[in-house]
Amino acid sequence: MPKLLFVAAEPKPERWTDAIRQACPEVEVIVWKDDGQVHDADYAIVWRPPPALFAREHKLKALFNLGAGVDGLLGLDKLPAELPIIRLEDAGMSVQMAEFVIHQVVEQTRDMAVYRAQQRQGLWRIQRPITRTEWPIGVLGMGRIGARVANALAALDYAVSAWVRTPRPGNPLPVFVGKAGLRDMLARTRIVVNTLPLTDETRDIMDYDFFSALLPGAIVINVGRGEHLVDDDLLRAIAEGKVHSATLDVFREEPLPPQHPFWQSPNITITPHVSARTLREETIAQIVTKMRALEAGEPVTGLVNPSRGY
Ligand code: GLV
C-alpha cells in the first residue's frame, strides 16, 4: 500500500485526508507532524512544506503541489533535485480567475464606482457608454490560467493581447514574446493582468519602468504573486497618475501587514489571495488520478521543470 503524506498548514487537515481516503482507499494517508517521525512515504501532497520534510523522508517518488505556483517549493533547502514535482493544472482555478478578473475589469469600464457614488447622492445620471477600444488589455502569462483569463476577456470583445516567454502555436490572440515584446505590449495596454508564475526572470517585473510603459491612467490587476510587483513603484506610479488604480490579490508578505501603505490607498483594492481558491474535490480527483498513473508506470502531465521555474 503506497504511503501518502499530507504536508500543508490546513486548519482542518482531516477534511482533506478523509476525502483522499475515500477517493483512494488503496493509499495510507498520513498527516505530517513536526515530531521527527520518519514514515518512508511514497508521495507527499504539499503546500509550502517545511525543509525538514526532505531531511526526514528519503523514499519520496513524487510531490504533488497543492496549487498552481511552485515558487514556495522550488527554493527549498534539501529539495532533492531529481524528485518529480507535479503542480495543479487548473483544477477549477482558471474559471474563478477569469471571473475575478472580469469583475475587476468591468468595475472600471462600466463606471461602477461612479454609479455607487451617484446612488449615495440619489443621482440618476447616465455615464458615457463603454468604448472597448479605450480599454486594451494585456495579459502576462498564457498558462492554463492566463489563457482562460485572456480568452474570457476576448469573448467579451475586449482587445486582448498576451505576453509569453515562448510562443505557443494555435493562439488566436496577438502574442508578444520576451523582453522586447513586453515593451511593445505595454505600450498598447491600458489594463494589465498578471498571471505569471514567479521565477527569477519574472520577479519584480512590475516596476516603475513597467508602469511608465503602459498607456496613461492604467489599471493593474495582480493575481500572480506579490513578488512580481515592486510595491513602492506602484505607489509612485499611482501618485503620478501613470496608474489609475490597482487590484491586488497577492502580496510579498501574506497576510498583508496592517501598517502596509496599500491598505490606506483609495486607488488600491485588496483581496486576501482568493482570486482562485484551491477546490478540494477537483484537486483531490486530479491528484489521485495522477498518483494512480504513476503507480501504474504511466506518464502524467503538470510536471514542473525546475530550471524553468514552473
Ligand atoms: C495559488 O496561489 C496557487 O499557486 O495555486
PDB file of C-alpha atoms and ligand atoms in Angstrom:
ATOM      1  CA  MET A   1       0.000   0.000   0.000  1.00  0.00           C
ATOM      2  CA  PRO A   2       1.612   3.303  -1.035  1.00  0.00           C
ATOM      3  CA  LYS A   3       2.022   5.863   1.727  1.00  0.00           C
ATOM      4  CA  LEU A   4       0.908   9.439   1.140  1.00  0.00           C
ATOM      5  CA  LEU A   5       1.983  12.262   3.411  1.00  0.00           C
ATOM      6  CA  PHE A   6      -0.200  15.385   3.648  1.00  0.00           C
ATOM      7  CA  VAL A   7       2.015  18.391   4.357  1.00  0.00           C
ATOM      8  CA  ALA A   8       0.030  21.633   4.351  1.00  0.00           C
ATOM      9  CA  ALA A   9      -0.760  24.076   7.132  1.00  0.00           C
ATOM     10  CA  GLU A  10      -4.500  23.483   6.858  1.00  0.00           C
ATOM     11  CA  PRO A  11      -6.565  24.301   9.961  1.00  0.00           C
ATOM     12  CA  LYS A  12      -8.545  21.075   9.482  1.00  0.00           C
ATOM     13  CA  PRO A  13      -6.307  18.622   7.616  1.00  0.00           C
ATOM     14  CA  GLU A  14      -8.839  15.815   8.180  1.00  0.00           C
ATOM     15  CA  ARG A  15     -11.152  17.493   5.681  1.00  0.00           C
ATOM     16  CA  TRP A  16      -8.515  16.715   3.093  1.00  0.00           C
ATOM     17  CA  THR A  17      -7.283  13.400   4.393  1.00  0.00           C
ATOM     18  CA  ASP A  18     -10.782  11.935   4.877  1.00  0.00           C
ATOM     19  CA  ALA A  19     -11.671  12.884   1.307  1.00  0.00           C
ATOM     20  CA  ILE A  20      -8.404  11.456  -0.034  1.00  0.00           C
ATOM     21  CA  ARG A  21      -9.008   8.154   1.790  1.00  0.00           C
ATOM     22  CA  GLN A  22     -12.482   7.999   0.312  1.00  0.00           C
ATOM     23  CA  ALA A  23     -11.272   8.766  -3.216  1.00  0.00           C
ATOM     24  CA  CYS A  24      -8.279   6.472  -2.965  1.00  0.00           C
ATOM     25  CA  PRO A  25      -8.761   3.649  -0.441  1.00  0.00           C
ATOM     26  CA  GLU A  26      -5.605   1.902  -1.629  1.00  0.00           C
ATOM     27  CA  VAL A  27      -3.260   4.503  -0.070  1.00  0.00           C
ATOM     28  CA  GLU A  28      -2.278   5.020   3.530  1.00  0.00           C
ATOM     29  CA  VAL A  29      -2.749   8.710   4.279  1.00  0.00           C
ATOM     30  CA  ILE A  30      -0.640  10.317   6.994  1.00  0.00           C
ATOM     31  CA  VAL A  31      -0.747  13.922   8.212  1.00  0.00           C
ATOM     32  CA  TRP A  32       2.717  15.460   8.594  1.00  0.00           C
ATOM     33  CA  LYS A  33       3.601  16.451  12.136  1.00  0.00           C
ATOM     34  CA  ASP A  34       6.661  18.228  13.374  1.00  0.00           C
ATOM     35  CA  ASP A  35       7.531  15.253  15.600  1.00  0.00           C
ATOM     36  CA  GLY A  36      10.639  13.943  13.878  1.00  0.00           C
ATOM     37  CA  GLN A  37       8.938  10.691  12.859  1.00  0.00           C
ATOM     38  CA  VAL A  38      10.046   9.108   9.584  1.00  0.00           C
ATOM     39  CA  HIS A  39       7.291   7.485   7.525  1.00  0.00           C
ATOM     40  CA  ASP A  40       9.169   6.497   4.366  1.00  0.00           C
ATOM     41  CA  ALA A  41       6.261   7.907   2.387  1.00  0.00           C
ATOM     42  CA  ASP A  42       5.979   7.280  -1.359  1.00  0.00           C
ATOM     43  CA  TYR A  43       4.204  10.524  -2.186  1.00  0.00           C
ATOM     44  CA  ALA A  44       3.528  13.845  -0.488  1.00  0.00           C
ATOM     45  CA  ILE A  45       0.848  16.434  -1.076  1.00  0.00           C
ATOM     46  CA  VAL A  46       2.449  19.733  -0.114  1.00  0.00           C
ATOM     47  CA  TRP A  47       1.815  23.445   0.178  1.00  0.00           C
ATOM     48  CA  ARG A  48       4.877  25.464   1.191  1.00  0.00           C
ATOM     49  CA  PRO A  49       6.286  22.493   3.143  1.00  0.00           C
ATOM     50  CA  PRO A  50       8.996  22.792   5.814  1.00  0.00           C
ATOM     51  CA  PRO A  51      12.503  21.823   4.581  1.00  0.00           C
ATOM     52  CA  ALA A  52      12.504  19.183   7.363  1.00  0.00           C
ATOM     53  CA  LEU A  53      10.287  17.103   5.061  1.00  0.00           C
ATOM     54  CA  PHE A  54      13.238  16.375   2.803  1.00  0.00           C
ATOM     55  CA  ALA A  55      15.636  15.769   5.683  1.00  0.00           C
ATOM     56  CA  ARG A  56      13.294  13.075   7.005  1.00  0.00           C
ATOM     57  CA  GLU A  57      11.600  11.466   4.018  1.00  0.00           C
ATOM     58  CA  HIS A  58      14.027   9.848   1.598  1.00  0.00           C
ATOM     59  CA  LYS A  59      11.725   7.427  -0.226  1.00  0.00           C
ATOM     60  CA  LEU A  60       9.507  10.017  -1.924  1.00  0.00           C
ATOM     61  CA  LYS A  61       8.710   9.168  -5.544  1.00  0.00           C
ATOM     62  CA  ALA A  62       6.862  12.408  -6.343  1.00  0.00           C
ATOM     63  CA  LEU A  63       5.467  15.564  -4.782  1.00  0.00           C
ATOM     64  CA  PHE A  64       2.021  16.933  -5.553  1.00  0.00           C
ATOM     65  CA  ASN A  65       1.856  20.698  -5.101  1.00  0.00           C
ATOM     66  CA  LEU A  66      -1.431  21.930  -3.668  1.00  0.00           C
ATOM     67  CA  GLY A  67      -1.502  24.891  -6.030  1.00  0.00           C
ATOM     68  CA  ALA A  68      -0.525  26.048  -9.477  1.00  0.00           C
ATOM     69  CA  GLY A  69       2.508  28.060  -8.345  1.00  0.00           C
ATOM     70  CA  VAL A  70       5.543  26.141  -7.118  1.00  0.00           C
ATOM     71  CA  ASP A  71       7.636  29.141  -6.046  1.00  0.00           C
ATOM     72  CA  GLY A  72       7.174  28.200  -2.368  1.00  0.00           C
ATOM     73  CA  LEU A  73       8.703  24.812  -3.092  1.00  0.00           C
ATOM     74  CA  LEU A  74      11.499  25.170  -5.617  1.00  0.00           C
ATOM     75  CA  GLY A  75      13.773  27.337  -3.477  1.00  0.00           C
ATOM     76  CA  LEU A  76      13.636  24.961  -0.506  1.00  0.00           C
ATOM     77  CA  ASP A  77      16.811  23.767   1.068  1.00  0.00           C
ATOM     78  CA  LYS A  78      17.365  19.998   0.671  1.00  0.00           C
ATOM     79  CA  LEU A  79      14.688  19.577  -2.023  1.00  0.00           C
ATOM     80  CA  PRO A  80      16.152  16.625  -3.982  1.00  0.00           C
ATOM     81  CA  ALA A  81      16.984  17.852  -7.500  1.00  0.00           C
ATOM     82  CA  GLU A  82      15.599  14.742  -9.177  1.00  0.00           C
ATOM     83  CA  LEU A  83      12.335  14.476  -7.217  1.00  0.00           C
ATOM     84  CA  PRO A  84       9.403  14.912  -9.648  1.00  0.00           C
ATOM     85  CA  ILE A  85       7.112  17.792  -8.701  1.00  0.00           C
ATOM     86  CA  ILE A  86       3.601  17.861 -10.092  1.00  0.00           C
ATOM     87  CA  ARG A  87       1.617  21.056  -9.859  1.00  0.00           C
ATOM     88  CA  LEU A  88      -2.118  21.552 -10.002  1.00  0.00           C
ATOM     89  CA  GLU A  89      -3.364  22.022 -13.526  1.00  0.00           C
ATOM     90  CA  ASP A  90      -6.390  24.241 -13.434  1.00  0.00           C
ATOM     91  CA  ALA A  91      -8.471  22.061 -11.069  1.00  0.00           C
ATOM     92  CA  GLY A  92     -11.243  24.647 -11.128  1.00  0.00           C
ATOM     93  CA  MET A  93      -8.914  27.618 -10.683  1.00  0.00           C
ATOM     94  CA  SER A  94      -8.930  29.147 -14.167  1.00  0.00           C
ATOM     95  CA  VAL A  95     -12.684  29.752 -14.243  1.00  0.00           C
ATOM     96  CA  GLN A  96     -12.504  31.510 -10.877  1.00  0.00           C
ATOM     97  CA  MET A  97      -9.585  33.594 -12.046  1.00  0.00           C
ATOM     98  CA  ALA A  98     -11.360  34.602 -15.262  1.00  0.00           C
ATOM     99  CA  GLU A  99     -14.453  35.564 -13.267  1.00  0.00           C
ATOM    100  CA  PHE A 100     -12.412  37.580 -10.760  1.00  0.00           C
ATOM    101  CA  VAL A 101     -10.519  39.465 -13.472  1.00  0.00           C
ATOM    102  CA  ILE A 102     -13.665  40.175 -15.492  1.00  0.00           C
ATOM    103  CA  HIS A 103     -15.291  41.580 -12.366  1.00  0.00           C
ATOM    104  CA  GLN A 104     -12.362  43.925 -11.804  1.00  0.00           C
ATOM    105  CA  VAL A 105     -12.246  44.970 -15.470  1.00  0.00           C
ATOM    106  CA  VAL A 106     -15.983  45.668 -15.629  1.00  0.00           C
ATOM    107  CA  GLU A 107     -15.805  47.685 -12.396  1.00  0.00           C
ATOM    108  CA  GLN A 108     -13.648  50.129 -14.328  1.00  0.00           C
ATOM    109  CA  THR A 109     -15.042  50.005 -17.823  1.00  0.00           C
ATOM    110  CA  ARG A 110     -18.686  50.287 -16.672  1.00  0.00           C
ATOM    111  CA  ASP A 111     -18.018  53.055 -14.103  1.00  0.00           C
ATOM    112  CA  MET A 112     -19.383  51.007 -11.230  1.00  0.00           C
ATOM    113  CA  ALA A 113     -17.671  53.146  -8.575  1.00  0.00           C
ATOM    114  CA  VAL A 114     -19.216  56.278 -10.124  1.00  0.00           C
ATOM    115  CA  TYR A 115     -22.699  54.736 -10.075  1.00  0.00           C
ATOM    116  CA  ARG A 116     -22.292  53.663  -6.436  1.00  0.00           C
ATOM    117  CA  ALA A 117     -21.259  57.213  -5.511  1.00  0.00           C
ATOM    118  CA  GLN A 118     -24.204  58.636  -7.500  1.00  0.00           C
ATOM    119  CA  GLN A 119     -26.601  56.273  -5.728  1.00  0.00           C
ATOM    120  CA  ARG A 120     -25.480  57.613  -2.345  1.00  0.00           C
ATOM    121  CA  GLN A 121     -26.442  61.070  -3.597  1.00  0.00           C
ATOM    122  CA  GLY A 122     -29.764  59.880  -5.058  1.00  0.00           C
ATOM    123  CA  LEU A 123     -28.476  60.784  -8.518  1.00  0.00           C
ATOM    124  CA  TRP A 124     -29.840  59.256 -11.736  1.00  0.00           C
ATOM    125  CA  ARG A 125     -27.144  60.191 -14.206  1.00  0.00           C
ATOM    126  CA  ILE A 126     -26.012  58.206 -17.222  1.00  0.00           C
ATOM    127  CA  GLN A 127     -22.279  57.967 -17.892  1.00  0.00           C
ATOM    128  CA  ARG A 128     -20.737  57.655 -21.306  1.00  0.00           C
ATOM    129  CA  PRO A 129     -21.253  54.204 -22.851  1.00  0.00           C
ATOM    130  CA  ILE A 130     -18.313  51.820 -22.880  1.00  0.00           C
ATOM    131  CA  THR A 131     -15.878  52.186 -25.748  1.00  0.00           C
ATOM    132  CA  ARG A 132     -13.953  48.962 -25.918  1.00  0.00           C
ATOM    133  CA  THR A 133     -11.147  50.453 -27.984  1.00  0.00           C
ATOM    134  CA  GLU A 134     -10.302  52.661 -24.987  1.00  0.00           C
ATOM    135  CA  TRP A 135      -9.614  49.608 -22.842  1.00  0.00           C
ATOM    136  CA  PRO A 136      -6.971  47.428 -24.486  1.00  0.00           C
ATOM    137  CA  ILE A 137      -5.964  44.626 -22.131  1.00  0.00           C
ATOM    138  CA  GLY A 138      -2.600  42.884 -21.798  1.00  0.00           C
ATOM    139  CA  VAL A 139      -2.370  39.524 -20.050  1.00  0.00           C
ATOM    140  CA  LEU A 140       1.021  38.419 -18.751  1.00  0.00           C
ATOM    141  CA  GLY A 141       1.392  34.649 -18.961  1.00  0.00           C
ATOM    142  CA  MET A 142      -0.565  32.218 -21.093  1.00  0.00           C
ATOM    143  CA  GLY A 143      -0.576  29.093 -18.993  1.00  0.00           C
ATOM    144  CA  ARG A 144      -3.852  27.361 -18.161  1.00  0.00           C
ATOM    145  CA  ILE A 145      -4.954  30.308 -16.043  1.00  0.00           C
ATOM    146  CA  GLY A 146      -3.682  33.166 -18.227  1.00  0.00           C
ATOM    147  CA  ALA A 147      -5.175  31.641 -21.377  1.00  0.00           C
ATOM    148  CA  ARG A 148      -8.580  31.241 -19.743  1.00  0.00           C
ATOM    149  CA  VAL A 149      -8.499  34.825 -18.483  1.00  0.00           C
ATOM    150  CA  ALA A 150      -7.397  36.199 -21.867  1.00  0.00           C
ATOM    151  CA  ASN A 151      -9.951  34.173 -23.811  1.00  0.00           C
ATOM    152  CA  ALA A 152     -12.785  35.127 -21.452  1.00  0.00           C
ATOM    153  CA  LEU A 153     -11.989  38.821 -21.917  1.00  0.00           C
ATOM    154  CA  ALA A 154     -11.637  38.388 -25.673  1.00  0.00           C
ATOM    155  CA  ALA A 155     -15.059  36.712 -25.719  1.00  0.00           C
ATOM    156  CA  LEU A 156     -16.457  39.988 -24.329  1.00  0.00           C
ATOM    157  CA  ASP A 157     -14.878  41.756 -27.328  1.00  0.00           C
ATOM    158  CA  TYR A 158     -12.090  43.447 -25.408  1.00  0.00           C
ATOM    159  CA  ALA A 159      -8.896  43.870 -27.402  1.00  0.00           C
ATOM    160  CA  VAL A 160      -6.652  41.411 -25.589  1.00  0.00           C
ATOM    161  CA  SER A 161      -3.004  40.730 -26.188  1.00  0.00           C
ATOM    162  CA  ALA A 162      -0.785  38.325 -24.336  1.00  0.00           C
ATOM    163  CA  TRP A 163       2.833  38.277 -23.251  1.00  0.00           C
ATOM    164  CA  VAL A 164       4.661  34.956 -23.106  1.00  0.00           C
ATOM    165  CA  ARG A 165       8.153  33.600 -22.596  1.00  0.00           C
ATOM    166  CA  THR A 166       7.912  31.212 -25.503  1.00  0.00           C
ATOM    167  CA  PRO A 167       5.240  31.391 -28.197  1.00  0.00           C
ATOM    168  CA  ARG A 168       2.760  28.547 -28.450  1.00  0.00           C
ATOM    169  CA  PRO A 169       1.131  27.733 -31.751  1.00  0.00           C
ATOM    170  CA  GLY A 170      -2.598  27.953 -32.167  1.00  0.00           C
ATOM    171  CA  ASN A 171      -3.410  31.001 -30.077  1.00  0.00           C
ATOM    172  CA  PRO A 172      -5.629  33.443 -31.930  1.00  0.00           C
ATOM    173  CA  LEU A 173      -4.721  36.455 -29.748  1.00  0.00           C
ATOM    174  CA  PRO A 174      -1.850  38.811 -30.572  1.00  0.00           C
ATOM    175  CA  VAL A 175       1.118  37.452 -28.655  1.00  0.00           C
ATOM    176  CA  PHE A 176       4.243  39.347 -27.618  1.00  0.00           C
ATOM    177  CA  VAL A 177       7.370  37.444 -26.744  1.00  0.00           C
ATOM    178  CA  GLY A 178      10.332  38.036 -24.441  1.00  0.00           C
ATOM    179  CA  LYS A 179      11.836  41.251 -23.035  1.00  0.00           C
ATOM    180  CA  ALA A 180      11.492  43.322 -26.222  1.00  0.00           C
ATOM    181  CA  GLY A 181       7.944  42.084 -26.735  1.00  0.00           C
ATOM    182  CA  LEU A 182       6.983  43.217 -23.233  1.00  0.00           C
ATOM    183  CA  ARG A 183       7.710  46.885 -24.031  1.00  0.00           C
ATOM    184  CA  ASP A 184       5.641  46.629 -27.213  1.00  0.00           C
ATOM    185  CA  MET A 185       2.723  45.042 -25.435  1.00  0.00           C
ATOM    186  CA  LEU A 186       2.722  47.509 -22.528  1.00  0.00           C
ATOM    187  CA  ALA A 187       2.761  50.447 -24.959  1.00  0.00           C
ATOM    188  CA  ARG A 188      -0.656  49.332 -26.223  1.00  0.00           C
ATOM    189  CA  THR A 189      -2.088  48.179 -22.896  1.00  0.00           C
ATOM    190  CA  ARG A 190      -4.333  50.084 -20.519  1.00  0.00           C
ATOM    191  CA  ILE A 191      -5.408  47.199 -18.300  1.00  0.00           C
ATOM    192  CA  VAL A 192      -2.618  44.822 -17.400  1.00  0.00           C
ATOM    193  CA  VAL A 193      -3.363  41.465 -15.779  1.00  0.00           C
ATOM    194  CA  ASN A 194      -0.539  39.434 -14.260  1.00  0.00           C
ATOM    195  CA  THR A 195      -0.942  35.642 -14.175  1.00  0.00           C
ATOM    196  CA  LEU A 196       2.753  34.757 -14.440  1.00  0.00           C
ATOM    197  CA  PRO A 197       4.498  32.100 -12.396  1.00  0.00           C
ATOM    198  CA  LEU A 198       7.117  33.526 -10.028  1.00  0.00           C
ATOM    199  CA  THR A 199      10.608  32.768 -11.321  1.00  0.00           C
ATOM    200  CA  ASP A 200      13.971  34.546 -11.244  1.00  0.00           C
ATOM    201  CA  GLU A 201      13.032  36.009 -14.622  1.00  0.00           C
ATOM    202  CA  THR A 202       9.661  37.375 -13.562  1.00  0.00           C
ATOM    203  CA  ARG A 203      10.435  38.585 -10.010  1.00  0.00           C
ATOM    204  CA  ASP A 204       9.973  42.400  -9.722  1.00  0.00           C
ATOM    205  CA  ILE A 205       8.761  42.570 -13.331  1.00  0.00           C
ATOM    206  CA  MET A 206       6.106  45.168 -12.462  1.00  0.00           C
ATOM    207  CA  ASP A 207       8.355  48.091 -11.585  1.00  0.00           C
ATOM    208  CA  TYR A 208       8.354  51.812 -12.299  1.00  0.00           C
ATOM    209  CA  ASP A 209       9.599  51.364 -15.891  1.00  0.00           C
ATOM    210  CA  PHE A 210       6.876  48.790 -16.490  1.00  0.00           C
ATOM    211  CA  PHE A 211       4.151  51.153 -15.232  1.00  0.00           C
ATOM    212  CA  SER A 212       5.622  54.049 -17.225  1.00  0.00           C
ATOM    213  CA  ALA A 213       5.400  51.991 -20.423  1.00  0.00           C
ATOM    214  CA  LEU A 214       1.628  51.426 -20.062  1.00  0.00           C
ATOM    215  CA  LEU A 215      -0.980  53.706 -21.618  1.00  0.00           C
ATOM    216  CA  PRO A 216      -1.767  56.619 -19.257  1.00  0.00           C
ATOM    217  CA  GLY A 217      -4.262  56.045 -16.452  1.00  0.00           C
ATOM    218  CA  ALA A 218      -3.605  52.323 -16.467  1.00  0.00           C
ATOM    219  CA  ILE A 219      -5.297  49.660 -14.381  1.00  0.00           C
ATOM    220  CA  VAL A 220      -3.173  46.945 -12.774  1.00  0.00           C
ATOM    221  CA  ILE A 221      -4.602  43.573 -11.746  1.00  0.00           C
ATOM    222  CA  ASN A 222      -2.189  41.253  -9.966  1.00  0.00           C
ATOM    223  CA  VAL A 223      -3.341  37.679  -9.446  1.00  0.00           C
ATOM    224  CA  GLY A 224       0.140  36.159  -9.852  1.00  0.00           C
ATOM    225  CA  ARG A 225       2.459  36.631  -6.901  1.00  0.00           C
ATOM    226  CA  GLY A 226       3.298  39.587  -4.677  1.00  0.00           C
ATOM    227  CA  GLU A 227       6.971  39.329  -5.621  1.00  0.00           C
ATOM    228  CA  HIS A 228       6.126  40.240  -9.222  1.00  0.00           C
ATOM    229  CA  LEU A 229       5.279  43.734  -8.037  1.00  0.00           C
ATOM    230  CA  VAL A 230       7.634  46.412  -6.683  1.00  0.00           C
ATOM    231  CA  ASP A 231       5.303  47.896  -4.069  1.00  0.00           C
ATOM    232  CA  ASP A 232       6.863  51.366  -3.827  1.00  0.00           C
ATOM    233  CA  ASP A 233       6.986  51.679  -7.612  1.00  0.00           C
ATOM    234  CA  LEU A 234       3.255  51.022  -7.838  1.00  0.00           C
ATOM    235  CA  LEU A 235       2.525  53.671  -5.190  1.00  0.00           C
ATOM    236  CA  ARG A 236       4.729  56.142  -7.067  1.00  0.00           C
ATOM    237  CA  ALA A 237       3.072  55.343 -10.408  1.00  0.00           C
ATOM    238  CA  ILE A 238      -0.354  55.892  -8.793  1.00  0.00           C
ATOM    239  CA  ALA A 239       0.769  59.172  -7.197  1.00  0.00           C
ATOM    240  CA  GLU A 240       1.993  60.361 -10.601  1.00  0.00           C
ATOM    241  CA  GLY A 241      -1.203  59.298 -12.348  1.00  0.00           C
ATOM    242  CA  LYS A 242       0.566  56.792 -14.588  1.00  0.00           C
ATOM    243  CA  VAL A 243      -1.517  54.091 -12.946  1.00  0.00           C
ATOM    244  CA  HIS A 244      -5.110  54.967 -12.119  1.00  0.00           C
ATOM    245  CA  SER A 245      -5.792  52.051  -9.821  1.00  0.00           C
ATOM    246  CA  ALA A 246      -4.828  48.519  -8.941  1.00  0.00           C
ATOM    247  CA  THR A 247      -6.460  45.339  -7.726  1.00  0.00           C
ATOM    248  CA  LEU A 248      -4.054  43.194  -5.766  1.00  0.00           C
ATOM    249  CA  ASP A 249      -4.865  39.656  -4.650  1.00  0.00           C
ATOM    250  CA  VAL A 250      -1.316  38.580  -3.769  1.00  0.00           C
ATOM    251  CA  PHE A 251       1.402  40.223  -1.691  1.00  0.00           C
ATOM    252  CA  ARG A 252       5.063  39.899  -0.792  1.00  0.00           C
ATOM    253  CA  GLU A 253       4.009  39.183   2.759  1.00  0.00           C
ATOM    254  CA  GLU A 254       0.684  37.446   3.412  1.00  0.00           C
ATOM    255  CA  PRO A 255      -1.354  38.371   5.328  1.00  0.00           C
ATOM    256  CA  LEU A 256      -0.531  41.902   4.175  1.00  0.00           C
ATOM    257  CA  PRO A 257       0.922  43.613   7.304  1.00  0.00           C
ATOM    258  CA  PRO A 258      -1.519  46.095   8.912  1.00  0.00           C
ATOM    259  CA  GLN A 259       0.863  49.037   8.509  1.00  0.00           C
ATOM    260  CA  HIS A 260       1.399  48.468   4.761  1.00  0.00           C
ATOM    261  CA  PRO A 261       0.523  51.632   2.769  1.00  0.00           C
ATOM    262  CA  PHE A 262      -1.584  49.584   0.287  1.00  0.00           C
ATOM    263  CA  TRP A 263      -4.324  49.330   2.928  1.00  0.00           C
ATOM    264  CA  GLN A 264      -4.787  53.084   3.014  1.00  0.00           C
ATOM    265  CA  SER A 265      -4.566  53.769  -0.728  1.00  0.00           C
ATOM    266  CA  PRO A 266      -8.017  54.661  -2.087  1.00  0.00           C
ATOM    267  CA  ASN A 267      -6.839  53.553  -5.549  1.00  0.00           C
ATOM    268  CA  ILE A 268      -5.976  50.026  -4.458  1.00  0.00           C
ATOM    269  CA  THR A 269      -8.425  47.176  -3.998  1.00  0.00           C
ATOM    270  CA  ILE A 270      -7.112  44.404  -1.784  1.00  0.00           C
ATOM    271  CA  THR A 271      -8.364  40.829  -1.648  1.00  0.00           C
ATOM    272  CA  PRO A 272      -6.729  38.182   0.571  1.00  0.00           C
ATOM    273  CA  HIS A 273      -5.354  35.731  -2.046  1.00  0.00           C
ATOM    274  CA  VAL A 274      -8.783  34.492  -3.062  1.00  0.00           C
ATOM    275  CA  SER A 275      -8.959  35.133  -6.806  1.00  0.00           C
ATOM    276  CA  ALA A 276      -8.764  31.370  -7.368  1.00  0.00           C
ATOM    277  CA  ARG A 277      -9.223  29.052  -4.412  1.00  0.00           C
ATOM    278  CA  THR A 278      -7.886  25.530  -4.400  1.00  0.00           C
ATOM    279  CA  LEU A 279     -11.054  23.452  -4.608  1.00  0.00           C
ATOM    280  CA  ARG A 280     -10.829  20.289  -2.540  1.00  0.00           C
ATOM    281  CA  GLU A 281     -12.880  17.908  -4.656  1.00  0.00           C
ATOM    282  CA  GLU A 282     -11.339  18.835  -8.032  1.00  0.00           C
ATOM    283  CA  THR A 283      -7.871  18.918  -6.544  1.00  0.00           C
ATOM    284  CA  ILE A 284      -8.109  15.512  -4.902  1.00  0.00           C
ATOM    285  CA  ALA A 285      -9.593  13.950  -8.045  1.00  0.00           C
ATOM    286  CA  GLN A 286      -6.689  15.299 -10.105  1.00  0.00           C
ATOM    287  CA  ILE A 287      -4.002  14.195  -7.650  1.00  0.00           C
ATOM    288  CA  VAL A 288      -5.495  10.726  -7.159  1.00  0.00           C
ATOM    289  CA  THR A 289      -5.716  10.174 -10.934  1.00  0.00           C
ATOM    290  CA  LYS A 290      -2.086  11.154 -11.334  1.00  0.00           C
ATOM    291  CA  MET A 291      -0.877   9.113  -8.384  1.00  0.00           C
ATOM    292  CA  ARG A 292      -2.582   6.030  -9.805  1.00  0.00           C
ATOM    293  CA  ALA A 293      -0.973   6.722 -13.180  1.00  0.00           C
ATOM    294  CA  LEU A 294       2.463   6.992 -11.585  1.00  0.00           C
ATOM    295  CA  GLU A 295       1.899   3.763  -9.653  1.00  0.00           C
ATOM    296  CA  ALA A 296       0.999   2.093 -12.960  1.00  0.00           C
ATOM    297  CA  GLY A 297       4.191   3.468 -14.531  1.00  0.00           C
ATOM    298  CA  GLU A 298       2.271   5.825 -16.814  1.00  0.00           C
ATOM    299  CA  PRO A 299       3.271   9.404 -17.634  1.00  0.00           C
ATOM    300  CA  VAL A 300       1.459  12.363 -16.063  1.00  0.00           C
ATOM    301  CA  THR A 301       1.076  15.998 -17.085  1.00  0.00           C
ATOM    302  CA  GLY A 302       1.794  19.020 -14.914  1.00  0.00           C
ATOM    303  CA  LEU A 303       5.393  18.007 -14.246  1.00  0.00           C
ATOM    304  CA  VAL A 304       7.427  21.018 -13.128  1.00  0.00           C
ATOM    305  CA  ASN A 305      10.644  21.859 -14.908  1.00  0.00           C
ATOM    306  CA  PRO A 306      12.785  23.164 -12.019  1.00  0.00           C
ATOM    307  CA  SER A 307      15.249  25.012 -14.251  1.00  0.00           C
ATOM    308  CA  ARG A 308      12.374  26.877 -15.900  1.00  0.00           C
ATOM    309  CA  GLY A 309      10.765  27.531 -12.517  1.00  0.00           C
ATOM    310  CA  TYR A 310       7.240  26.306 -13.284  1.00  0.00           C
TER     311      TYR A 310
HETATM  312  C1  GLV B   1      -2.219  29.716  -5.530  1.00  0.00           C
HETATM  313  O1  GLV B   1      -1.703  30.748  -5.269  1.00  0.00           O
HETATM  314  C2  GLV B   1      -1.663  28.727  -6.406  1.00  0.00           C
HETATM  315  O2  GLV B   1      -0.476  28.811  -6.733  1.00  0.00           O
HETATM  316  O3  GLV B   1      -2.395  27.813  -6.791  1.00  0.00           O
END
